[in-house]
Amino acid sequence: MISPPSSTRTPASARHCAVEFQALPPRIGQVRRIVSAQLRYWRLDAVLDVAALLLTELLANVHRHADPGGGGAGPAPADKHCTVELSLVGDRLTVSVHDHDPRLPRVRSAASEESPATSGRGLALVASLSESWGVRARPDGSGKTVWFSLPVPAPEPAARVRGRAGRAARDAAAPEPPSRPAPVPPPAEVEAAAAG
């Protein structure tokens, strides 16, 4: 489910988008495409690749680790329901992932013996590529939020973009300068050619 922007949580100049879903592999790809489309719509192409990569890491953590029951005991499957929120306020994009597992994630080092060499470094990647990041436990113990923020470049003023587009259109429509005229032969050569 995609939620409309909420004016109660963010200033009027801010933008907000939220997507709720189950963090299962096919859904993670779909949400990544939705988020990428939203960032393109907001003209945030400059941060799209990094935001999509870091979001994928956070969603993979929900898929692998989220278990509100704490340990996977019992016949019920772990709850993989989560919400992804995008918030653009000024020159900051914040991406948040909310899930129902109250356990807080830990950043593992490359030398960690707790995990195989190919996993467990998602949060280290988030820490290294984002401007800031963090984890917040819900006060009622019903889950947590993991978030990161990225600086976004200031958009070009509309007049500057229009001016550049106008110059490009004028340049494309301008006639080519006339080519150099062919040299005119001296009159004697003209008369000889006409006589022959």
PDB file of C-alpha atoms in Angstrom:
ATOM      1  CA  MET A   1       0.000   0.000   0.000  1.00  0.00           C
ATOM      2  CA  ILE A   2       1.316   3.456  -0.899  1.00  0.00           C
ATOM      3  CA  SER A   3       0.297   6.220   1.461  1.00  0.00           C
ATOM      4  CA  PRO A   4      -0.382   9.763   0.272  1.00  0.00           C
ATOM      5  CA  PRO A   5       1.781  12.580   1.604  1.00  0.00           C
ATOM      6  CA  SER A   6       0.963  13.514   5.169  1.00  0.00           C
ATOM      7  CA  SER A   7       0.919  17.206   6.053  1.00  0.00           C
ATOM      8  CA  THR A   8       0.715  16.454   9.784  1.00  0.00           C
ATOM      9  CA  ARG A   9       4.159  14.843   9.966  1.00  0.00           C
ATOM     10  CA  THR A  10       6.172  17.108   7.690  1.00  0.00           C
ATOM     11  CA  PRO A  11       6.322  20.814   6.824  1.00  0.00           C
ATOM     12  CA  ALA A  12       4.328  21.986   3.800  1.00  0.00           C
ATOM     13  CA  SER A  13       7.502  22.245   1.696  1.00  0.00           C
ATOM     14  CA  ALA A  14       8.476  18.652   2.474  1.00  0.00           C
ATOM     15  CA  ARG A  15       7.564  15.535   0.526  1.00  0.00           C
ATOM     16  CA  HIS A  16       6.617  12.195   2.011  1.00  0.00           C
ATOM     17  CA  CYS A  17       5.812   8.738   0.677  1.00  0.00           C
ATOM     18  CA  ALA A  18       5.217   5.417   2.461  1.00  0.00           C
ATOM     19  CA  VAL A  19       4.892   1.828   1.210  1.00  0.00           C
ATOM     20  CA  GLU A  20       3.674  -1.086   3.368  1.00  0.00           C
ATOM     21  CA  PHE A  21       4.411  -4.696   2.372  1.00  0.00           C
ATOM     22  CA  GLN A  22       5.823  -8.086   3.389  1.00  0.00           C
ATOM     23  CA  ALA A  23       9.646  -8.156   3.118  1.00  0.00           C
ATOM     24  CA  LEU A  24       9.825 -11.205   0.878  1.00  0.00           C
ATOM     25  CA  PRO A  25      12.315 -11.402  -2.018  1.00  0.00           C
ATOM     26  CA  PRO A  26       9.850 -10.707  -4.883  1.00  0.00           C
ATOM     27  CA  ARG A  27       8.287  -7.843  -2.944  1.00  0.00           C
ATOM     28  CA  ILE A  28      11.659  -6.282  -2.115  1.00  0.00           C
ATOM     29  CA  GLY A  29      12.375  -5.879  -5.831  1.00  0.00           C
ATOM     30  CA  GLN A  30       8.942  -4.337  -6.400  1.00  0.00           C
ATOM     31  CA  VAL A  31       9.367  -1.858  -3.559  1.00  0.00           C
ATOM     32  CA  ARG A  32      12.832  -0.935  -4.807  1.00  0.00           C
ATOM     33  CA  ARG A  33      11.282  -0.120  -8.211  1.00  0.00           C
ATOM     34  CA  ILE A  34       8.493   1.911  -6.571  1.00  0.00           C
ATOM     35  CA  VAL A  35      10.990   3.875  -4.488  1.00  0.00           C
ATOM     36  CA  SER A  36      13.228   4.467  -7.519  1.00  0.00           C
ATOM     37  CA  ALA A  37      10.239   5.770  -9.491  1.00  0.00           C
ATOM     38  CA  GLN A  38       9.294   8.088  -6.621  1.00  0.00           C
ATOM     39  CA  LEU A  39      12.841   9.453  -6.399  1.00  0.00           C
ATOM     40  CA  ARG A  40      12.851  10.060 -10.174  1.00  0.00           C
ATOM     41  CA  TYR A  41       9.503  11.845  -9.828  1.00  0.00           C
ATOM     42  CA  TRP A  42      11.037  14.072  -7.157  1.00  0.00           C
ATOM     43  CA  ARG A  43      14.008  14.611  -9.547  1.00  0.00           C
ATOM     44  CA  LEU A  44      16.472  12.994  -7.140  1.00  0.00           C
ATOM     45  CA  ASP A  45      18.348  10.994  -9.768  1.00  0.00           C
ATOM     46  CA  ALA A  46      21.651  12.068  -8.194  1.00  0.00           C
ATOM     47  CA  VAL A  47      20.978   9.959  -5.065  1.00  0.00           C
ATOM     48  CA  LEU A  48      18.788   7.245  -6.596  1.00  0.00           C
ATOM     49  CA  ASP A  49      21.426   4.507  -6.920  1.00  0.00           C
ATOM     50  CA  VAL A  50      22.821   4.923  -3.402  1.00  0.00           C
ATOM     51  CA  ALA A  51      19.340   5.205  -1.850  1.00  0.00           C
ATOM     52  CA  ALA A  52      18.151   2.069  -3.675  1.00  0.00           C
ATOM     53  CA  LEU A  53      21.253   0.092  -2.638  1.00  0.00           C
ATOM     54  CA  LEU A  54      20.981   1.069   1.031  1.00  0.00           C
ATOM     55  CA  LEU A  55      17.229   0.464   1.076  1.00  0.00           C
ATOM     56  CA  THR A  56      17.831  -3.018  -0.350  1.00  0.00           C
ATOM     57  CA  GLU A  57      20.273  -3.725   2.491  1.00  0.00           C
ATOM     58  CA  LEU A  58      17.754  -2.667   5.126  1.00  0.00           C
ATOM     59  CA  LEU A  59      14.960  -4.709   3.531  1.00  0.00           C
ATOM     60  CA  ALA A  60      17.226  -7.757   3.260  1.00  0.00           C
ATOM     61  CA  ASN A  61      17.825  -7.432   7.012  1.00  0.00           C
ATOM     62  CA  VAL A  62      14.075  -7.459   7.657  1.00  0.00           C
ATOM     63  CA  HIS A  63      13.696 -10.514   5.427  1.00  0.00           C
ATOM     64  CA  ARG A  64      16.572 -12.400   7.095  1.00  0.00           C
ATOM     65  CA  HIS A  65      16.231 -11.354  10.711  1.00  0.00           C
ATOM     66  CA  ALA A  66      12.820  -9.900  11.599  1.00  0.00           C
ATOM     67  CA  ASP A  67      11.043 -12.164  14.057  1.00  0.00           C
ATOM     68  CA  PRO A  68       8.718 -10.398  16.485  1.00  0.00           C
ATOM     69  CA  GLY A  69       8.314 -13.673  18.398  1.00  0.00           C
ATOM     70  CA  GLY A  70      12.020 -13.607  19.186  1.00  0.00           C
ATOM     71  CA  GLY A  71      13.736 -16.695  17.919  1.00  0.00           C
ATOM     72  CA  GLY A  72      11.353 -18.253  15.438  1.00  0.00           C
ATOM     73  CA  ALA A  73       9.842 -20.642  17.985  1.00  0.00           C
ATOM     74  CA  GLY A  74       6.371 -21.936  17.340  1.00  0.00           C
ATOM     75  CA  PRO A  75       4.416 -22.855  14.228  1.00  0.00           C
ATOM     76  CA  ALA A  76       3.623 -19.275  13.117  1.00  0.00           C
ATOM     77  CA  PRO A  77       5.983 -17.804  10.512  1.00  0.00           C
ATOM     78  CA  ALA A  78       7.928 -14.688  11.414  1.00  0.00           C
ATOM     79  CA  ASP A  79       6.170 -11.394  10.675  1.00  0.00           C
ATOM     80  CA  LYS A  80       7.936  -9.764   7.738  1.00  0.00           C
ATOM     81  CA  HIS A  81       5.480  -6.869   7.490  1.00  0.00           C
ATOM     82  CA  CYS A  82       7.273  -3.552   7.247  1.00  0.00           C
ATOM     83  CA  THR A  83       6.845   0.025   6.078  1.00  0.00           C
ATOM     84  CA  VAL A  84       9.296   2.007   3.962  1.00  0.00           C
ATOM     85  CA  GLU A  85       9.057   5.775   4.291  1.00  0.00           C
ATOM     86  CA  LEU A  86      10.723   8.431   2.187  1.00  0.00           C
ATOM     87  CA  SER A  87      10.910  11.947   3.509  1.00  0.00           C
ATOM     88  CA  LEU A  88      12.423  14.860   1.611  1.00  0.00           C
ATOM     89  CA  VAL A  89      12.855  17.959   3.747  1.00  0.00           C
ATOM     90  CA  GLY A  90      15.011  20.726   2.342  1.00  0.00           C
ATOM     91  CA  ASP A  91      18.260  19.213   1.101  1.00  0.00           C
ATOM     92  CA  ARG A  92      17.895  15.920   3.041  1.00  0.00           C
ATOM     93  CA  LEU A  93      16.346  12.635   1.929  1.00  0.00           C
ATOM     94  CA  THR A  94      15.590  10.280   4.815  1.00  0.00           C
ATOM     95  CA  VAL A  95      14.667   6.656   4.124  1.00  0.00           C
ATOM     96  CA  SER A  96      13.178   4.680   7.040  1.00  0.00           C
ATOM     97  CA  VAL A  97      12.240   1.017   7.379  1.00  0.00           C
ATOM     98  CA  HIS A  98       9.835   0.118  10.209  1.00  0.00           C
ATOM     99  CA  ASP A  99       9.352  -3.524  11.226  1.00  0.00           C
ATOM    100  CA  HIS A 100       7.777  -5.389  14.147  1.00  0.00           C
ATOM    101  CA  ASP A 101      10.909  -7.037  15.563  1.00  0.00           C
ATOM    102  CA  PRO A 102      11.984  -5.230  18.753  1.00  0.00           C
ATOM    103  CA  ARG A 103      15.582  -6.513  18.567  1.00  0.00           C
ATOM    104  CA  LEU A 104      17.984  -3.772  17.486  1.00  0.00           C
ATOM    105  CA  PRO A 105      20.493  -4.578  14.749  1.00  0.00           C
ATOM    106  CA  ARG A 106      24.245  -4.436  15.285  1.00  0.00           C
ATOM    107  CA  VAL A 107      26.953  -3.393  12.873  1.00  0.00           C
ATOM    108  CA  ARG A 108      29.272  -6.341  12.323  1.00  0.00           C
ATOM    109  CA  SER A 109      32.893  -5.921  11.409  1.00  0.00           C
ATOM    110  CA  ALA A 110      34.521  -7.747   8.533  1.00  0.00           C
ATOM    111  CA  ALA A 111      36.272 -10.049  11.003  1.00  0.00           C
ATOM    112  CA  SER A 112      33.096 -11.126  12.792  1.00  0.00           C
ATOM    113  CA  GLU A 113      32.984 -14.835  13.540  1.00  0.00           C
ATOM    114  CA  GLU A 114      29.202 -14.738  14.016  1.00  0.00           C
ATOM    115  CA  SER A 115      28.434 -14.625  10.314  1.00  0.00           C
ATOM    116  CA  PRO A 116      29.794 -15.980   7.064  1.00  0.00           C
ATOM    117  CA  ALA A 117      32.225 -13.798   5.174  1.00  0.00           C
ATOM    118  CA  THR A 118      29.576 -12.851   2.614  1.00  0.00           C
ATOM    119  CA  SER A 119      26.844 -11.551   4.938  1.00  0.00           C
ATOM    120  CA  GLY A 120      26.315  -9.359   7.939  1.00  0.00           C
ATOM    121  CA  ARG A 121      27.870  -6.183   6.615  1.00  0.00           C
ATOM    122  CA  GLY A 122      24.736  -4.401   5.355  1.00  0.00           C
ATOM    123  CA  LEU A 123      24.676  -1.870   8.177  1.00  0.00           C
ATOM    124  CA  ALA A 124      28.392  -1.187   7.721  1.00  0.00           C
ATOM    125  CA  LEU A 125      27.596  -0.342   4.098  1.00  0.00           C
ATOM    126  CA  VAL A 126      24.720   1.891   5.211  1.00  0.00           C
ATOM    127  CA  ALA A 127      27.047   3.637   7.680  1.00  0.00           C
ATOM    128  CA  SER A 128      29.753   4.186   5.080  1.00  0.00           C
ATOM    129  CA  LEU A 129      27.550   5.469   2.230  1.00  0.00           C
ATOM    130  CA  SER A 130      24.973   7.560   4.082  1.00  0.00           C
ATOM    131  CA  GLU A 131      25.402  10.966   5.629  1.00  0.00           C
ATOM    132  CA  SER A 132      23.852   9.667   8.850  1.00  0.00           C
ATOM    133  CA  TRP A 133      21.868   6.662  10.003  1.00  0.00           C
ATOM    134  CA  GLY A 134      20.392   5.204  13.134  1.00  0.00           C
ATOM    135  CA  VAL A 135      17.989   2.852  14.873  1.00  0.00           C
ATOM    136  CA  ARG A 136      15.003   3.763  17.041  1.00  0.00           C
ATOM    137  CA  ALA A 137      13.086   1.281  19.166  1.00  0.00           C
ATOM    138  CA  ARG A 138       9.363   1.900  19.396  1.00  0.00           C
ATOM    139  CA  PRO A 139       8.465   3.019  22.914  1.00  0.00           C
ATOM    140  CA  ASP A 140       5.872   0.260  23.296  1.00  0.00           C
ATOM    141  CA  GLY A 141       8.369  -2.469  22.323  1.00  0.00           C
ATOM    142  CA  SER A 142       6.420  -3.368  19.170  1.00  0.00           C
ATOM    143  CA  GLY A 143       9.294  -2.953  16.756  1.00  0.00           C
ATOM    144  CA  LYS A 144      11.953  -0.605  15.518  1.00  0.00           C
ATOM    145  CA  THR A 145      12.870   1.848  12.778  1.00  0.00           C
ATOM    146  CA  VAL A 146      16.186   1.773  10.937  1.00  0.00           C
ATOM    147  CA  TRP A 147      16.856   4.890   8.880  1.00  0.00           C
ATOM    148  CA  PHE A 148      19.503   6.672   6.838  1.00  0.00           C
ATOM    149  CA  SER A 149      19.764  10.115   5.296  1.00  0.00           C
ATOM    150  CA  LEU A 150      21.467  11.410   2.191  1.00  0.00           C
ATOM    151  CA  PRO A 151      22.185  14.982   1.135  1.00  0.00           C
ATOM    152  CA  VAL A 152      20.484  15.949  -2.109  1.00  0.00           C
ATOM    153  CA  PRO A 153      21.817  18.545  -4.525  1.00  0.00           C
ATOM    154  CA  ALA A 154      19.859  21.768  -4.746  1.00  0.00           C
ATOM    155  CA  PRO A 155      17.527  21.762  -7.732  1.00  0.00           C
ATOM    156  CA  GLU A 156      18.308  24.201 -10.504  1.00  0.00           C
ATOM    157  CA  PRO A 157      15.993  27.201 -10.592  1.00  0.00           C
ATOM    158  CA  ALA A 158      13.221  26.698 -13.154  1.00  0.00           C
ATOM    159  CA  ALA A 159      14.205  29.881 -15.036  1.00  0.00           C
ATOM    160  CA  ARG A 160      17.737  28.559 -15.525  1.00  0.00           C
ATOM    161  CA  VAL A 161      16.467  25.217 -16.838  1.00  0.00           C
ATOM    162  CA  ARG A 162      13.978  26.966 -19.141  1.00  0.00           C
ATOM    163  CA  GLY A 163      16.713  29.351 -20.340  1.00  0.00           C
ATOM    164  CA  ARG A 164      19.052  26.481 -21.172  1.00  0.00           C
ATOM    165  CA  ALA A 165      16.251  24.600 -22.939  1.00  0.00           C
ATOM    166  CA  GLY A 166      15.315  27.750 -24.877  1.00  0.00           C
ATOM    167  CA  ARG A 167      18.917  28.276 -26.030  1.00  0.00           C
ATOM    168  CA  ALA A 168      19.129  24.663 -27.149  1.00  0.00           C
ATOM    169  CA  ALA A 169      15.869  25.009 -29.109  1.00  0.00           C
ATOM    170  CA  ARG A 170      17.054  28.261 -30.743  1.00  0.00           C
ATOM    171  CA  ASP A 171      20.385  26.689 -31.650  1.00  0.00           C
ATOM    172  CA  ALA A 172      18.624  23.693 -33.195  1.00  0.00           C
ATOM    173  CA  ALA A 173      16.246  25.913 -35.209  1.00  0.00           C
ATOM    174  CA  ALA A 174      18.856  28.437 -36.380  1.00  0.00           C
ATOM    175  CA  PRO A 175      19.696  28.170 -40.074  1.00  0.00           C
ATOM    176  CA  GLU A 176      23.171  27.072 -40.914  1.00  0.00           C
ATOM    177  CA  PRO A 177      25.462  29.902 -41.893  1.00  0.00           C
ATOM    178  CA  PRO A 178      25.798  30.200 -45.657  1.00  0.00           C
ATOM    179  CA  SER A 179      28.677  28.282 -47.092  1.00  0.00           C
ATOM    180  CA  ARG A 180      31.470  30.112 -48.816  1.00  0.00           C
ATOM    181  CA  PRO A 181      30.440  30.990 -52.323  1.00  0.00           C
ATOM    182  CA  ALA A 182      32.272  29.279 -55.119  1.00  0.00           C
ATOM    183  CA  PRO A 183      35.040  31.403 -56.588  1.00  0.00           C
ATOM    184  CA  VAL A 184      34.051  33.297 -59.710  1.00  0.00           C
ATOM    185  CA  PRO A 185      36.486  32.742 -62.572  1.00  0.00           C
ATOM    186  CA  PRO A 186      38.045  35.774 -64.236  1.00  0.00           C
ATOM    187  CA  PRO A 187      36.103  37.109 -67.257  1.00  0.00           C
ATOM    188  CA  ALA A 188      38.661  35.856 -69.801  1.00  0.00           C
ATOM    189  CA  GLU A 189      38.154  32.237 -68.733  1.00  0.00           C
ATOM    190  CA  VAL A 190      34.370  32.649 -68.881  1.00  0.00           C
ATOM    191  CA  GLU A 191      34.519  33.994 -72.478  1.00  0.00           C
ATOM    192  CA  ALA A 192      36.846  31.151 -73.556  1.00  0.00           C
ATOM    193  CA  ALA A 193      34.585  28.510 -72.030  1.00  0.00           C
ATOM    194  CA  ALA A 194      31.523  30.047 -73.725  1.00  0.00           C
ATOM    195  CA  ALA A 195      33.258  30.160 -77.127  1.00  0.00           C
ATOM    196  CA  GLY A 196      34.456  26.555 -77.040  1.00  0.00           C
TER     197      GLY A 196
END
